[in-house]
Coordinates of C-alpha atoms in Angstrom, one line a residue:
X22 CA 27.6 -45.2 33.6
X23 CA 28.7 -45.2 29.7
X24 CA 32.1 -44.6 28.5
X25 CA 31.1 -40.9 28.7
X26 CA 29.5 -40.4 31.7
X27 CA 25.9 -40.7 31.1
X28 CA 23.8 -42.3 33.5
X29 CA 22.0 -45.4 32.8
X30 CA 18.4 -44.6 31.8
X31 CA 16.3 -43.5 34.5
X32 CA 18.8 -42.4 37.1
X33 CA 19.2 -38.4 38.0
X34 CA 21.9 -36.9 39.6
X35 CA 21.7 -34.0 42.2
X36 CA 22.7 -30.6 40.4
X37 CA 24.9 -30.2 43.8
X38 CA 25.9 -33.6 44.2
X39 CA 25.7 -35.7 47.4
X40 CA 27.4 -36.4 50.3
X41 CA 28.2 -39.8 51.1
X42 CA 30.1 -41.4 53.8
X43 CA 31.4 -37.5 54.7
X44 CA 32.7 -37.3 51.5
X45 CA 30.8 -35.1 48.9
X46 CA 30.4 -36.3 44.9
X47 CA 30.2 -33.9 42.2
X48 CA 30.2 -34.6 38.6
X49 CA 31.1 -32.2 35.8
X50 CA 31.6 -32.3 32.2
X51 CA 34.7 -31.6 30.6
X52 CA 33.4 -28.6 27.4
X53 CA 35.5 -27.8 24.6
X54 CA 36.0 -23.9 26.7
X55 CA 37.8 -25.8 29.2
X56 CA 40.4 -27.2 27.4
X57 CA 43.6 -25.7 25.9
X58 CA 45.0 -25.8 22.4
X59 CA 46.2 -29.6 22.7
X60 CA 42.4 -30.4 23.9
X61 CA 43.3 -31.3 27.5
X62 CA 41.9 -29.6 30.6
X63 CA 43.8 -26.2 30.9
X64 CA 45.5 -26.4 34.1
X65 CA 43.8 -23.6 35.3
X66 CA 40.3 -24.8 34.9
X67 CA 41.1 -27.7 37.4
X68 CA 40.7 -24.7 40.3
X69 CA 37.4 -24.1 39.3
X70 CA 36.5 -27.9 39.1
X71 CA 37.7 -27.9 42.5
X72 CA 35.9 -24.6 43.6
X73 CA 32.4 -26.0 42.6
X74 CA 33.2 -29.1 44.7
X75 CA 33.8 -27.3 47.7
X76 CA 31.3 -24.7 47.0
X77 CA 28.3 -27.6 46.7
X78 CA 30.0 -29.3 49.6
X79 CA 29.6 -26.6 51.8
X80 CA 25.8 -26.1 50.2
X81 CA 24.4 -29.5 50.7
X82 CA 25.8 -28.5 54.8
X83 CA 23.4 -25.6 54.8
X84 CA 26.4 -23.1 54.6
X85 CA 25.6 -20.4 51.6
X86 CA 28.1 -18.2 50.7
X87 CA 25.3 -15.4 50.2
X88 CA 23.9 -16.0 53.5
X89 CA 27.3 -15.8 55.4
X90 CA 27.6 -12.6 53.1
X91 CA 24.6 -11.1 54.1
X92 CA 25.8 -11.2 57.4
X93 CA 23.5 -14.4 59.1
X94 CA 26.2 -15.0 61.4
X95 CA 25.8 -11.5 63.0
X96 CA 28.6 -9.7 60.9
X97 CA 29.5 -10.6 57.1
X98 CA 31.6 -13.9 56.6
X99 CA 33.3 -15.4 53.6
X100 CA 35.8 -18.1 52.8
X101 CA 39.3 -17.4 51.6
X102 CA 41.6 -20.2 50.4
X103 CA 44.8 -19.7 52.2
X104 CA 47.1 -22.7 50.7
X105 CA 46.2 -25.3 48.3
X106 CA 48.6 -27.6 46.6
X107 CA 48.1 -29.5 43.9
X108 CA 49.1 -32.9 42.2
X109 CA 48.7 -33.6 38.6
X110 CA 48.3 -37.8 37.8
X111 CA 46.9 -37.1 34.2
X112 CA 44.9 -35.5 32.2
X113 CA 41.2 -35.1 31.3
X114 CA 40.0 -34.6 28.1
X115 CA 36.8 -32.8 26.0
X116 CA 33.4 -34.8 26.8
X117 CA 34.9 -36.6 30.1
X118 CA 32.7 -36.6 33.1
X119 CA 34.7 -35.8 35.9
X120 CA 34.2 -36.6 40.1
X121 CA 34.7 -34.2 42.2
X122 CA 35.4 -35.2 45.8
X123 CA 35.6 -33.2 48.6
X124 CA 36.1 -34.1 52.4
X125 CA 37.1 -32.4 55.5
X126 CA 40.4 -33.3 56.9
X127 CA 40.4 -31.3 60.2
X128 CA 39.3 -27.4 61.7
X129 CA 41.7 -25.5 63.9
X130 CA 40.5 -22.1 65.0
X131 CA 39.4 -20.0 62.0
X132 CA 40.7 -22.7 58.8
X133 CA 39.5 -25.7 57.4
X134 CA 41.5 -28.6 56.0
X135 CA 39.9 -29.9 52.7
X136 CA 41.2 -32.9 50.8
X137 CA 40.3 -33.0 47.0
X138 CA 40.0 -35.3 44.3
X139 CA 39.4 -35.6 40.7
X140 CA 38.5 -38.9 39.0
X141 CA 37.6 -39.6 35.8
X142 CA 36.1 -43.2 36.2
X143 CA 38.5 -45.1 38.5
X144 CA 41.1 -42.9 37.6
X145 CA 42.6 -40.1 40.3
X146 CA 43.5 -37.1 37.5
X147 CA 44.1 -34.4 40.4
X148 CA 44.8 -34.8 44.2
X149 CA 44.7 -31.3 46.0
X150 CA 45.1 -30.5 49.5
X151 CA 43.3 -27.0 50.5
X152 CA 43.6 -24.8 53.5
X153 CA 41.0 -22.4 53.9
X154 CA 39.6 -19.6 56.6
X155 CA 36.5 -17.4 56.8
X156 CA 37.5 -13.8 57.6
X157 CA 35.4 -11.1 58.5
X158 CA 34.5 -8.4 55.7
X159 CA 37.7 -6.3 57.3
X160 CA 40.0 -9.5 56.6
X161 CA 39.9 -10.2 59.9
X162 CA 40.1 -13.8 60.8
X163 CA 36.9 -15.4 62.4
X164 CA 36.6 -18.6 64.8
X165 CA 35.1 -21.9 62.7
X166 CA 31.1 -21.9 64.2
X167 CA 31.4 -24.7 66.6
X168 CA 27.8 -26.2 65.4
X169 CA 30.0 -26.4 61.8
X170 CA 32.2 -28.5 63.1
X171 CA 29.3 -31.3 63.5
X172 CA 28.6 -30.9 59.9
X173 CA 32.0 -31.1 58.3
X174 CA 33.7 -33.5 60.5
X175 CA 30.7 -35.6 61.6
X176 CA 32.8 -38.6 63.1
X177 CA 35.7 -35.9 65.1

């Protein structure tokens, strides 16, 4: 890759990255909307970086949020994030290309453990740590499907 992200000429990368080594890639660029009057990453915006890597994560699984919607699972599904803490190393700037990583930590009943990192290059920018569940459409928690547990944790 260049100083600024761009492949070298003829590689591609999957719109919904890849999963490697049970731990799934996504890169994003850094636009001038997602950074704050001193042209660093608003704070905020990290959350989202961090949404789209779980969100392809669980994709590239065969898990789609408007499937478990839509009620495939016999009732309607969706993912809440219960906990998440974050560490900030440093910052990223306009026109970086970020890595997203995402990998599963552990499952216990109805959450999922997710481990999160953001690199720019070699360099870890965020580390986050996320707990999430699925809960039925009535907020009720539901049990993790045990053929998911294949799929995100494919060496427990």
């Amino acid at each position: 890759m260049t100083a600024h992200g761009k492949p070298a000429e003829g590689l591609a990368t999957p719109l919904a990255g890849e999963v490697t080594d049970g731990v799934h890639r996504l890169l994003a660029r850094v636009y001038y909307a997602d950074t704050d009057f001193s042209g660093v990453v608003y704070h905020a915006r990290y959350l989202e970086f961090l949404e789209r890597g779980r969100s392809d994560f669980l994709r590239l699984a065969g898990v789609h949020h408007t499937d478990l919607a839509e009620g495939s699972l016999g009732e309607k599904i969706v993912w809440v994030v219960r906990r998440m803490e974050i560490d900030f190393r440093q910052p990223a700037r306009i026109d970086d290309v970020l890595e997203i990583e995402t990998r599963t930590d552990s499952i216990s009943g109805a959450r999922i453990f997710m481990a999160q990192r953001i690199l720019r290059g070699q360099d870890v920018l965020i580390e986050a740590r996320v707990e999430a569940a699925i809960m039925s459409e009535t907020g009720r928690p539901r049990r993790f499907p045990k053929d998911w547990k294949a799929i995100f944790l494919p060496d427990g």
